[in-house]
Short mmCIF file of C-alpha atoms and ligand atoms in Angstrom, two decimals:
data_model
loop_
_atom_site.label_atom_id
_atom_site.label_comp_id
_atom_site.label_asym_id
_atom_site.label_seq_id
_atom_site.Cartn_x
_atom_site.Cartn_y
_atom_site.Cartn_z
CA MET A 27 -0.06 0.11 -0.28
CA THR A 28 1.45 3.26 -0.83
CA ALA A 29 1.38 5.90 1.39
CA LEU A 30 -1.32 8.43 0.63
CA SER A 31 -0.98 12.32 1.39
CA PRO A 32 -1.74 13.85 4.49
CA GLU A 33 -3.88 16.05 1.90
CA ILE A 34 -6.06 13.39 0.95
CA LEU A 35 -6.55 11.66 4.43
CA ALA A 36 -7.72 14.76 5.23
CA LYS A 37 -10.75 14.73 2.26
CA TYR A 38 -12.34 12.27 3.99
CA GLN A 39 -13.97 11.48 7.26
CA PRO A 40 -14.01 7.24 9.19
CA VAL A 41 -16.59 6.09 10.46
CA ILE A 42 -16.67 3.36 12.52
CA GLY A 43 -18.26 1.01 15.03
CA LEU A 44 -17.36 -1.46 17.32
CA GLU A 45 -19.17 -5.64 17.66
CA VAL A 46 -17.26 -6.43 21.34
CA HIS A 47 -17.51 -10.23 22.69
CA VAL A 48 -16.77 -10.18 26.28
CA GLN A 49 -16.88 -14.04 27.93
CA LEU A 50 -19.36 -13.88 31.56
CA LEU A 51 -17.53 -15.26 34.93
CA THR A 52 -19.63 -17.74 35.48
CA GLU A 53 -18.66 -20.92 37.06
CA THR A 54 -20.12 -22.82 34.86
CA LYS A 55 -21.93 -22.71 30.90
CA ALA A 56 -25.09 -20.88 30.07
CA PHE A 57 -27.23 -23.49 29.33
CA CYS A 58 -25.64 -26.33 30.77
CA GLY A 59 -23.57 -27.12 34.09
CA CYS A 60 -20.09 -27.33 32.36
CA VAL A 61 -17.81 -25.75 34.06
CA ASN A 62 -16.98 -22.19 32.36
CA LYS A 63 -13.26 -22.70 32.81
CA TYR A 64 -10.19 -21.48 30.10
CA GLY A 65 -8.11 -24.22 28.91
CA GLY A 66 -7.89 -27.45 30.26
CA GLU A 67 -7.33 -30.56 28.32
CA PRO A 68 -9.41 -29.84 24.50
CA ASN A 69 -13.29 -31.89 25.25
CA THR A 70 -13.06 -32.11 28.22
CA HIS A 71 -15.12 -29.23 29.66
CA CYS A 72 -18.31 -30.43 27.29
CA CYS A 73 -21.61 -32.96 27.20
CA PRO A 74 -24.10 -33.20 25.34
CA THR A 75 -26.34 -29.86 26.43
CA CYS A 76 -22.82 -27.87 24.67
CA LEU A 77 -22.37 -30.11 22.18
CA GLY A 78 -25.52 -29.66 20.99
CA LEU A 79 -26.54 -33.52 20.84
CA PRO A 80 -30.20 -34.73 19.46
CA GLY A 81 -32.60 -34.15 21.98
CA ALA A 82 -29.99 -32.32 24.36
CA LEU A 83 -32.34 -28.97 26.13
CA PRO A 84 -30.71 -25.85 26.64
CA VAL A 85 -31.18 -24.37 30.66
CA LEU A 86 -30.49 -20.67 31.75
CA ASN A 87 -27.72 -20.11 33.41
CA ARG A 88 -29.74 -17.54 36.21
CA LYS A 89 -26.05 -15.86 36.91
CA ALA A 90 -25.33 -15.15 33.38
CA VAL A 91 -29.07 -13.24 33.49
CA GLU A 92 -27.09 -11.51 35.95
CA PHE A 93 -24.06 -10.57 35.14
CA ALA A 94 -25.48 -9.98 31.53
CA VAL A 95 -28.21 -6.68 33.16
CA LEU A 96 -25.23 -5.33 34.96
CA ALA A 97 -22.79 -4.98 32.36
CA ALA A 98 -25.84 -3.69 30.15
CA LYS A 99 -27.19 -1.09 32.71
CA ALA A 100 -23.35 0.20 34.22
CA ILE A 101 -23.28 1.83 30.32
CA HIS A 102 -26.59 3.43 30.77
CA CYS A 103 -28.63 0.59 28.28
CA GLU A 104 -32.54 0.31 29.75
CA ILE A 105 -33.33 -3.48 30.39
CA ARG A 106 -36.25 -5.54 28.13
CA GLU A 107 -38.49 -6.27 30.82
CA THR A 108 -38.73 -9.25 28.31
CA SER A 109 -36.71 -10.91 26.21
CA ILE A 110 -36.27 -13.72 23.42
CA PHE A 111 -33.52 -15.94 22.63
CA SER A 112 -33.52 -16.97 18.68
CA ARG A 113 -30.88 -19.35 17.27
CA LYS A 114 -28.93 -17.76 14.36
CA ASN A 115 -28.51 -20.56 12.40
CA TYR A 116 -24.94 -21.32 11.03
CA PHE A 117 -22.42 -23.72 10.23
CA TYR A 118 -18.92 -24.30 10.96
CA PRO A 119 -16.61 -26.53 12.29
CA ASP A 120 -16.67 -25.86 16.21
CA SER A 121 -20.15 -25.11 16.37
CA PRO A 122 -21.61 -28.63 16.77
CA LYS A 123 -25.47 -27.24 16.54
CA GLY A 124 -25.33 -26.19 13.45
CA TYR A 125 -26.49 -22.78 15.11
CA GLN A 126 -25.45 -20.47 17.91
CA ILE A 127 -28.36 -19.11 20.80
CA SER A 128 -28.19 -15.71 20.67
CA GLN A 129 -30.44 -12.66 21.12
CA PHE A 130 -31.77 -10.94 17.97
CA ASP A 131 -35.09 -8.41 17.26
CA LYS A 132 -36.01 -7.99 20.86
CA PRO A 133 -32.69 -7.77 22.97
CA ILE A 134 -32.14 -7.19 26.57
CA ALA A 135 -30.76 -4.68 26.52
CA GLU A 136 -30.31 -1.30 24.22
CA HIS A 137 -29.78 2.17 24.02
CA GLY A 138 -26.88 3.23 25.85
CA TRP A 139 -23.62 4.86 25.88
CA ILE A 140 -20.07 5.16 26.73
CA GLU A 141 -18.16 8.51 27.15
CA VAL A 142 -14.92 8.76 26.19
CA PRO A 143 -11.66 11.47 26.06
CA SER A 144 -11.74 13.08 22.20
CA PHE A 145 -11.52 16.48 20.55
CA ASP A 146 -13.31 19.29 18.84
CA MET A 147 -11.90 20.48 15.13
CA SER A 148 -10.46 23.52 17.08
CA GLY A 149 -8.26 20.34 19.24
CA ALA A 150 -9.47 21.52 22.15
CA ALA A 151 -10.07 18.18 24.35
CA VAL A 152 -13.83 17.08 24.91
CA THR A 153 -15.94 14.55 26.49
CA LYS A 154 -17.76 12.87 23.71
CA ARG A 155 -20.93 10.30 24.35
CA ILE A 156 -20.79 7.32 22.26
CA GLY A 157 -23.46 5.41 21.08
CA VAL A 158 -24.08 1.49 22.23
CA THR A 159 -26.83 0.01 20.36
CA ARG A 160 -27.64 -2.96 22.14
CA LEU A 161 -25.72 -5.67 24.45
CA HIS A 162 -26.99 -8.61 23.58
CA MET A 163 -26.95 -12.35 25.26
CA GLU A 164 -25.78 -15.72 23.32
CA GLU A 165 -23.12 -18.62 23.58
CA ASP A 166 -19.88 -18.85 22.43
CA ALA A 167 -18.70 -21.73 19.95
CA GLY A 168 -15.48 -23.82 20.19
CA LYS A 169 -12.32 -23.10 18.54
CA SER A 170 -10.85 -24.26 15.65
CA ILE A 171 -6.92 -24.22 16.02
CA HIS A 172 -5.05 -23.79 12.80
CA ASP A 173 -1.59 -25.00 11.46
CA GLY A 174 -0.72 -21.86 9.50
CA PHE A 175 -2.30 -19.00 8.37
CA ALA A 176 -4.69 -17.60 5.70
CA ASP A 177 -4.29 -19.69 2.53
CA SER A 178 -1.56 -22.42 3.68
CA VAL A 179 -3.42 -23.60 6.57
CA SER A 180 -2.85 -27.31 6.72
CA LYS A 181 -4.83 -28.54 9.59
CA THR A 182 -7.02 -27.80 12.04
CA TYR A 183 -7.86 -29.46 15.58
CA ILE A 184 -11.26 -28.30 17.27
CA ASP A 185 -11.35 -28.25 20.76
CA LEU A 186 -14.94 -27.64 22.47
CA ASN A 187 -14.50 -26.49 25.79
CA ARG A 188 -15.44 -23.53 24.70
CA CYS A 189 -18.77 -24.65 23.66
CA GLY A 190 -22.19 -22.96 24.91
CA THR A 191 -19.70 -19.57 27.49
CA PRO A 192 -21.87 -16.80 28.49
CA LEU A 193 -21.60 -13.71 26.83
CA VAL A 194 -22.66 -10.37 26.25
CA GLU A 195 -21.82 -9.05 22.55
CA ILE A 196 -22.46 -5.03 22.68
CA VAL A 197 -22.92 -3.11 19.89
CA SER A 198 -21.98 0.52 18.53
CA GLU A 199 -23.44 2.95 17.08
CA PRO A 200 -21.80 4.33 14.37
CA ASP A 201 -20.46 7.15 16.24
CA LEU A 202 -16.13 6.78 16.67
CA ARG A 203 -14.34 9.06 13.74
CA THR A 204 -10.85 8.06 14.61
CA ALA A 205 -8.83 5.58 15.64
CA ASP A 206 -8.11 6.44 18.67
CA GLU A 207 -11.22 7.26 19.60
CA VAL A 208 -12.16 2.90 19.01
CA PHE A 209 -8.63 2.07 21.69
CA GLU A 210 -10.74 4.52 24.31
CA TYR A 211 -13.85 3.61 23.52
CA LEU A 212 -12.11 -0.11 24.45
CA THR A 213 -9.80 1.00 27.70
CA LYS A 214 -13.38 2.66 28.40
CA LEU A 215 -15.56 0.35 27.98
CA LYS A 216 -12.80 -2.31 29.49
CA GLU A 217 -12.84 -0.68 32.63
CA ILE A 218 -16.12 -0.37 33.31
CA LEU A 219 -16.78 -3.96 32.70
CA LEU A 220 -13.62 -5.25 35.24
CA TYR A 221 -15.17 -3.04 37.94
CA THR A 222 -18.47 -4.50 37.58
CA GLY A 223 -16.69 -7.70 37.78
CA VAL A 224 -18.99 -9.67 35.16
CA SER A 225 -15.43 -10.87 33.48
CA ASP A 226 -12.16 -10.67 33.43
CA CYS A 227 -11.37 -8.89 30.01
CA ASN A 228 -7.69 -11.21 29.09
CA MET A 229 -7.77 -11.49 25.75
CA GLU A 230 -5.04 -13.11 25.70
CA GLU A 231 -7.08 -16.02 26.81
CA GLY A 232 -10.09 -14.15 24.65
CA SER A 233 -12.61 -13.06 27.49
CA LEU A 234 -13.08 -9.49 25.39
CA ARG A 235 -12.47 -9.65 21.02
CA CYS A 236 -13.83 -7.00 19.37
CA ASP A 237 -14.75 -6.83 15.55
CA ALA A 238 -14.10 -3.07 14.67
CA ASN A 239 -16.12 -2.34 11.36
CA VAL A 240 -15.19 0.53 9.41
CA SER A 241 -15.90 3.43 6.30
CA VAL A 242 -15.26 6.61 5.28
CA MET A 243 -17.08 8.83 2.71
CA LEU A 244 -15.65 13.00 2.04
CA LYS A 245 -16.20 15.33 4.02
CA LYS A 246 -17.78 17.84 1.86
CA ASP A 247 -21.00 14.59 1.35
CA ALA A 248 -20.49 13.69 5.62
CA ALA A 249 -20.94 17.70 6.16
CA GLU A 250 -24.22 18.27 3.58
CA PHE A 251 -25.53 14.97 3.84
CA GLY A 252 -24.81 13.13 7.50
CA ALA A 253 -25.09 9.45 8.39
CA LYS A 254 -27.00 8.80 4.89
CA ALA A 255 -23.78 9.28 3.26
CA TYR A 256 -22.12 7.11 5.08
CA GLY A 257 -19.37 4.65 2.89
CA THR A 258 -19.90 1.01 2.94
CA LYS A 259 -17.73 -0.49 5.15
CA ALA A 260 -15.75 -3.57 6.47
CA GLU A 261 -15.24 -5.20 8.85
CA VAL A 262 -11.77 -6.13 10.64
CA LYS A 263 -12.41 -9.47 13.21
CA ASN A 264 -10.56 -10.85 16.10
CA VAL A 265 -8.63 -9.05 17.12
CA ASN A 266 -7.07 -9.68 20.68
CA SER A 267 -5.32 -6.48 22.04
CA PHE A 268 -6.35 -2.65 21.81
CA ARG A 269 -3.56 -1.33 20.51
CA TYR A 270 -3.40 -3.57 16.94
CA ILE A 271 -7.28 -2.31 16.47
CA ARG A 272 -6.05 0.40 17.08
CA ALA A 273 -3.30 -0.27 14.29
CA ALA A 274 -5.98 -1.70 12.55
CA VAL A 275 -8.27 0.49 11.83
CA GLU A 276 -5.91 3.26 11.16
CA TYR A 277 -4.87 0.14 8.40
CA GLU A 278 -8.52 0.02 6.67
CA ILE A 279 -9.13 3.52 7.13
CA GLU A 280 -5.96 4.03 4.47
CA ARG A 281 -7.17 1.73 2.12
CA GLN A 282 -11.05 2.14 2.14
CA ILE A 283 -9.18 5.64 1.14
CA GLY A 284 -6.71 4.56 -1.03
CA VAL A 285 -9.00 2.01 -2.84
CA ILE A 286 -11.48 5.38 -3.64
CA GLU A 287 -8.61 7.41 -4.70
CA GLU A 288 -7.73 4.99 -7.25
CA GLY A 289 -11.48 4.92 -8.42
CA GLY A 290 -12.74 1.71 -7.38
CA ARG A 291 -15.19 1.05 -4.90
CA VAL A 292 -14.92 -0.17 -1.39
CA VAL A 293 -17.21 -4.15 -1.36
CA GLN A 294 -18.95 -5.19 2.27
CA GLU A 295 -16.53 -7.43 3.13
CA SER A 296 -14.53 -9.41 6.36
CA ARG A 297 -10.97 -9.05 7.05
CA LEU A 298 -8.08 -10.60 9.66
CA TRP A 299 -5.48 -8.71 10.30
CA ASN A 300 -2.46 -9.73 10.32
CA ASN A 301 -0.10 -8.16 13.12
CA ALA A 302 3.09 -9.58 10.85
CA GLU A 303 3.20 -7.31 8.82
CA GLY A 304 0.62 -5.06 10.47
CA ARG A 305 -2.16 -5.07 7.21
CA THR A 306 -5.78 -6.67 6.68
CA TYR A 307 -6.80 -10.10 4.45
CA SER A 308 -9.81 -10.19 2.98
CA MET A 309 -11.62 -13.48 4.84
CA ARG A 310 -14.85 -13.78 3.45
CA SER A 311 -17.49 -10.86 1.50
CA LYS A 312 -20.07 -10.21 1.58
CA GLU A 313 -21.61 -12.33 -1.23
CA GLN A 314 -19.83 -15.69 0.69
CA ALA A 315 -22.23 -13.74 3.78
CA HIS A 316 -24.32 -15.88 6.36
CA ASP A 317 -27.60 -15.49 5.71
CA TYR A 318 -28.54 -16.80 9.58
CA ARG A 319 -32.62 -17.27 9.09
CA TYR A 320 -32.92 -16.55 12.97
CA PHE A 321 -35.90 -17.62 14.43
CA PRO A 322 -36.98 -17.96 17.83
CA GLU A 323 -35.48 -20.79 20.23
CA PRO A 324 -38.24 -22.94 20.81
CA ASP A 325 -35.67 -24.29 23.30
CA LEU A 326 -35.90 -21.93 25.33
CA PRO A 327 -39.60 -19.81 27.71
CA PRO A 328 -38.99 -16.11 26.83
CA LEU A 329 -36.87 -14.09 29.11
CA VAL A 330 -37.80 -12.43 31.57
CA VAL A 331 -36.32 -9.66 34.41
CA GLY A 332 -39.47 -8.05 36.22
CA VAL A 333 -38.49 -5.09 37.69
CA GLU A 334 -37.67 -6.49 41.42
CA TRP A 335 -35.26 -8.80 40.01
CA GLN A 336 -33.59 -5.97 38.43
CA ALA A 337 -33.44 -4.30 41.24
CA GLU A 338 -32.39 -7.15 43.40
CA ILE A 339 -29.57 -6.66 40.86
CA LEU A 340 -28.30 -3.82 40.60
CA LYS A 341 -27.66 -3.91 44.15
CA GLY A 342 -23.81 -5.69 43.49
CA MET A 343 -23.25 -2.45 40.48
CA PRO A 344 -20.47 -1.51 42.43
CA GLU A 345 -19.71 2.68 42.37
CA LEU A 346 -18.11 2.67 38.74
CA PRO A 347 -14.31 4.95 37.66
CA GLU A 348 -15.79 7.81 36.50
CA ALA A 349 -18.11 8.34 39.75
CA ARG A 350 -15.89 7.10 41.48
CA ARG A 351 -12.22 9.26 40.46
CA ALA A 352 -15.08 12.52 41.20
CA ARG A 353 -15.47 11.11 44.70
CA MET A 354 -12.40 9.94 45.47
CA ILE A 355 -10.96 14.18 43.98
CA ALA A 356 -13.36 16.27 46.08
CA GLU A 357 -13.10 13.96 48.76
CA TYR A 358 -8.88 14.03 49.29
CA GLU A 359 -8.45 16.96 47.08
CA ILE A 360 -6.20 14.81 44.72
CA SER A 361 -5.69 15.81 40.92
CA ALA A 362 -7.38 14.79 38.04
CA GLN A 363 -4.31 12.73 37.25
CA ASP A 364 -3.42 11.11 40.50
CA ALA A 365 -7.32 9.97 40.10
CA ALA A 366 -7.25 9.06 37.20
CA THR A 367 -3.73 6.51 37.97
CA LEU A 368 -5.22 5.77 41.04
CA THR A 369 -8.86 4.10 39.78
CA ALA A 370 -7.13 2.08 37.21
CA THR A 371 -8.42 -0.85 38.62
CA ARG A 372 -10.60 -1.53 41.16
CA GLU A 373 -8.39 -3.14 43.43
CA PHE A 374 -5.53 -0.97 43.48
CA ALA A 375 -8.49 2.20 44.41
CA ASP A 376 -9.43 0.36 47.34
CA ARG A 377 -6.06 0.02 48.52
CA PHE A 378 -5.21 3.28 47.88
CA GLU A 379 -8.98 4.18 49.88
CA ASP A 380 -8.27 2.03 52.30
CA ALA A 381 -4.24 4.30 53.13
CA ALA A 382 -5.81 7.41 52.18
CA LYS A 383 -8.85 6.85 55.34
CA LYS A 384 -5.44 6.44 57.76
CA ALA A 385 -2.64 8.68 56.19
CA LYS A 386 -2.29 12.07 57.59
CA SER A 387 -3.13 14.21 54.34
CA PRO A 388 -4.78 11.56 51.45
CA ARG A 389 -2.58 13.78 48.54
CA ARG A 390 0.32 12.83 49.76
CA VAL A 391 -0.32 9.40 49.57
CA ALA A 392 -1.49 9.38 45.95
CA SER A 393 1.71 11.45 44.88
CA LEU A 394 3.73 9.04 47.07
CA LEU A 395 1.92 6.02 45.25
CA THR A 396 1.39 7.27 41.41
CA SER A 397 5.17 9.08 42.20
CA GLU A 398 8.08 7.12 43.63
CA LEU A 399 6.46 3.65 44.24
CA THR A 400 5.01 3.55 40.90
CA MET A 401 8.04 4.42 39.52
CA ARG A 402 10.01 2.22 41.97
CA LEU A 403 7.65 -0.81 41.24
CA ARG A 404 7.98 -0.05 36.53
CA ALA A 405 11.90 0.14 37.46
CA ALA A 406 12.12 -2.97 39.01
CA GLY A 407 9.57 -4.61 37.37
CA LEU A 408 6.96 -5.45 39.39
CA GLU A 409 2.96 -5.22 39.59
CA LEU A 410 1.72 -3.16 43.67
CA GLU A 411 0.87 -7.31 45.07
CA GLN A 412 4.76 -8.13 45.16
CA SER A 413 5.84 -4.60 45.87
CA PRO A 414 8.07 -4.37 48.94
CA VAL A 415 6.60 -0.93 50.62
CA SER A 416 3.27 -2.23 51.55
CA MET A 417 0.47 -0.11 51.44
CA ALA A 418 1.21 0.67 55.67
CA GLY A 419 5.28 1.64 54.27
CA ILE A 420 3.36 3.72 52.50
CA VAL A 421 0.94 5.52 55.09
CA MET A 422 3.75 5.85 57.58
CA ALA A 423 6.46 7.27 54.70
CA ALA A 424 3.81 9.66 53.32
CA ASP A 425 3.25 10.69 57.48
CA LEU A 426 6.89 11.92 58.38
CA ALA A 427 6.56 13.21 54.54
CA GLU A 428 3.78 15.47 56.34
CA SER A 429 4.97 16.03 59.76
CA GLY A 430 8.37 17.38 58.21
CA GLU A 431 9.96 14.50 59.79
CA LEU A 432 11.64 13.13 56.67
CA SER A 433 12.29 15.90 53.81
CA SER A 434 11.46 15.06 50.18
CA LYS A 435 15.45 14.22 49.26
CA MET A 436 15.61 11.29 52.26
CA LEU A 437 12.23 9.56 51.72
CA LYS A 438 13.35 8.55 48.75
CA GLN A 439 16.49 7.71 50.11
CA LEU A 440 14.63 4.64 51.93
CA LEU A 441 12.17 4.08 49.42
CA ASP A 442 15.56 2.83 47.06
CA SER A 443 16.54 0.77 50.17
CA ALA A 444 13.53 -0.20 50.13
CA PHE A 445 13.68 -1.34 47.36
CA GLU A 446 17.07 -2.65 46.96
CA LYS A 447 16.71 -4.80 49.58
CA ASN A 448 13.50 -6.27 49.39
CA GLU A 449 12.45 -4.67 52.89
CA ASP A 450 9.30 -2.67 54.34
CA PHE A 451 9.81 0.62 54.72
CA PRO A 452 8.86 1.27 58.75
CA VAL A 453 11.68 -1.58 58.64
CA VAL A 454 14.71 0.70 56.44
CA TYR A 455 13.37 3.59 58.65
CA GLU A 456 13.45 1.82 61.50
CA ARG A 457 17.30 1.43 60.76
CA GLU A 458 18.62 4.26 58.27
CA LYS A 459 16.18 7.10 59.82
CA PRO A 460 18.07 10.28 59.89
CA GLN A 461 20.05 10.98 63.52
CA GLN A 462 18.02 13.10 65.05
CA ILE A 463 18.85 16.83 66.61
CA SER A 464 18.10 16.93 70.39
CA ASP A 465 19.98 19.23 71.14
CA THR A 466 17.14 22.33 73.57
CA GLY A 467 19.48 24.94 71.90
CA ALA A 468 20.50 24.06 68.51
CA ILE A 469 16.60 23.85 67.50
CA GLU A 470 16.29 26.91 69.83
CA LYS A 471 18.17 28.86 67.63
CA MET A 472 16.45 27.54 63.84
CA ILE A 473 13.24 27.75 65.51
CA ASP A 474 15.02 31.40 66.56
CA GLU A 475 15.35 31.86 62.35
CA VAL A 476 12.50 30.52 61.23
CA ILE A 477 9.91 33.11 63.75
CA ALA A 478 12.21 36.67 61.87
CA GLY A 479 11.81 35.23 58.44
CA ASN A 480 7.85 34.94 58.28
CA ALA A 481 6.55 38.22 60.85
CA LYS A 482 3.29 37.15 59.23
CA GLN A 483 2.29 33.88 60.22
CA VAL A 484 3.77 35.13 63.85
CA GLU A 485 1.42 37.37 64.10
CA GLN A 486 -1.46 35.44 63.70
CA TYR A 487 -0.42 32.97 65.77
CA ARG A 488 -0.03 35.97 67.71
CA GLY A 489 -3.96 36.90 66.96
CA GLY A 490 -4.62 33.39 68.47
CA LYS A 491 -4.31 31.54 65.22
CA LYS A 492 -3.08 28.33 67.14
CA THR A 493 -3.02 25.91 64.02
CA VAL A 494 0.10 28.34 62.44
CA ALA A 495 2.41 26.40 64.98
CA ALA A 496 2.31 23.66 62.82
CA PHE A 497 3.87 25.69 60.24
CA PHE A 498 6.75 26.49 62.32
CA VAL A 499 7.25 23.23 63.00
CA GLY A 500 7.38 21.80 59.70
CA GLN A 501 9.49 24.61 58.48
CA VAL A 502 12.33 24.39 60.88
CA MET A 503 11.64 20.29 60.33
CA ARG A 504 12.95 21.09 56.76
CA LEU A 505 15.49 23.64 58.44
CA SER A 506 17.35 20.49 60.09
CA LYS A 507 17.34 18.22 57.03
CA GLY A 508 14.08 16.37 58.82
CA GLN A 509 16.66 15.79 61.70
CA ALA A 510 15.34 17.69 64.39
CA ASN A 511 13.43 15.32 67.45
CA PRO A 512 9.78 15.85 66.52
CA ALA A 513 8.69 15.84 70.01
CA LEU A 514 10.95 18.33 71.12
CA LEU A 515 10.26 20.31 68.51
CA ASN A 516 6.84 20.62 68.73
CA GLU A 517 7.07 21.61 72.99
CA LEU A 518 9.42 24.39 72.23
CA VAL A 519 7.92 25.44 69.04
CA ALA A 520 4.99 26.25 71.42
CA LYS A 521 7.13 28.23 74.20
CA LYS A 522 8.40 30.12 72.55
CA LEU A 523 5.69 31.82 70.18
CA ASP A 524 3.84 32.02 73.39
CA ALA A 525 6.46 33.81 74.74
CA LEU A 526 6.23 36.59 72.01
CA GLY A 527 1.94 37.17 74.25
CA PRO A 528 -0.61 38.41 72.21
CA LEU A 529 -1.31 40.79 70.11
P1 ADP B 627 -24.38 -5.98 9.90
O1 ADP B 627 -25.61 -6.23 9.95
O2 ADP B 627 -23.64 -6.10 9.18
O3 ADP B 627 -23.22 -6.95 10.85
P2 ADP B 627 -25.28 -4.10 12.46
O4 ADP B 627 -25.75 -2.61 11.24
O5 ADP B 627 -24.95 -4.57 13.40
O6 ADP B 627 -24.49 -4.24 10.49
O7 ADP B 627 -23.75 -3.28 12.26
C1 ADP B 627 -22.79 -3.65 13.32
C2 ADP B 627 -21.35 -2.51 13.08
O8 ADP B 627 -20.49 -1.81 12.03
C3 ADP B 627 -22.19 -1.72 14.58
O9 ADP B 627 -21.94 -0.96 15.41
C4 ADP B 627 -22.53 -0.57 13.58
O10 ADP B 627 -22.41 1.12 14.44
C5 ADP B 627 -20.99 -0.61 12.61
N1 ADP B 627 -21.61 -0.46 11.57
C6 ADP B 627 -22.46 -0.44 10.50
N2 ADP B 627 -23.17 1.59 9.90
C7 ADP B 627 -21.92 1.15 9.58
C8 ADP B 627 -20.38 1.63 7.85
N3 ADP B 627 -21.34 2.59 7.06
N4 ADP B 627 -19.36 2.16 9.07
C9 ADP B 627 -18.15 1.75 9.93
N5 ADP B 627 -19.41 1.15 10.85
C10 ADP B 627 -21.20 0.78 10.72
MG1 MG B 628 -22.33 -7.57 12.95
ZN1 ZN B 629 -22.48 -28.86 29.14
#
């Protein structure tokens, strides 16, 4: 593919819609009692129902419904009280029934949205709402394991362990306009799903899979005709990382513009992303597309999720990332960026909040976690769980820094030491803490110096604002490089200031 000039690219408006499949973390499969677990000896997690043997009947997994409702509500969908399972008929070796139980015209949820960070025409940062057309329930197929790629497949093996795994499919409106927005949408969706706990969203294991529908149209047509001018879409299937999806969408946009610029037409087709080559390949065209002949699944009654059951399910809804960030910013007076880092996972946010409640300054805990600790963990290639410094250690370090007993330089040295020796902070602190100055005369000299240099605060104190004493303690602590005996310092500061008498 020859590179297109920025001028040519700028004439076109890409349009993208995503279909995301998410495996639900139920104990058992969607319609039988088989274990729902990744891996295992091939073809050992199967029974007559998930193998689709004649006469075997499906029974819907209640937990799968609850997870679907939770996921749907978390992305602002409306729940349909009575939804219908349908058969989607097609033959594929890894789907032995010859059909997939899915939902068609009456899905369990519709009309949701997800907000993503983006940019407006002028380049200013904005929040953009991407519509979610629907969320429906279905079952996964088994796996075909190919030897080779595309034209050169020599053997294919079938593993039916995954057959019947409960899925939700989340279909977006064609509201996405750039590969970056695609990346952001997926990032937000995954974050929300992880918070709800309905899926582990592990992309390597295929718990979250994404198909991207991409088309392009001329910007002038977009302005004039809007959605009516959408171009023909091609679908890029089953890319297994968000980065690759972004690359695949970028590639696909340029490919389609190239086709049109050369006077050709984009054909409606499914394409596969080859990461090694950084390009997409045609997989099957619309002519070979399936006619699924959907009809209501005769072996399952309509699914009724009434108001009461919905309310019951919603009791399990955790505080979601966006709301949690907003609350944490207000409650702990931390920056938006720190809040974003701290809420990256629900566990991290829980641990931070737990620590923040015990610390003198949550802000300082936040900054220690997001800068000093994160930096050292990254350098050592460790996860938070593997950190030599515990959360209690972080709280202690933050408190010592807050009271001025530790200078920031000293704090960094102690943390370095903790990581070098693989010891928790309190251990290192006890051994390596700065020598304390307990010489009354020396401390008094420093207090005098600070009093002389801060007339305004002295006035405030003498005017009755006793809390200003902390300011003096902090200043002297800094002057002593964190070495003044804190108890003695506190006592002497109060004594010195009181000796000045009220105003
Ligand atoms: P299909 O019936 O071919 O699967 P759907 O209408 O169900 O198509 O849409 C599937 C996905 O494709 C949705 O995410 C939708 O937003 C997206 N989509 C539909 N039309 C376009 C288009 N012209 N360009 C990009 N994406 C599109
Ligand atoms: Mg589709
Ligand atoms: Zn089974």
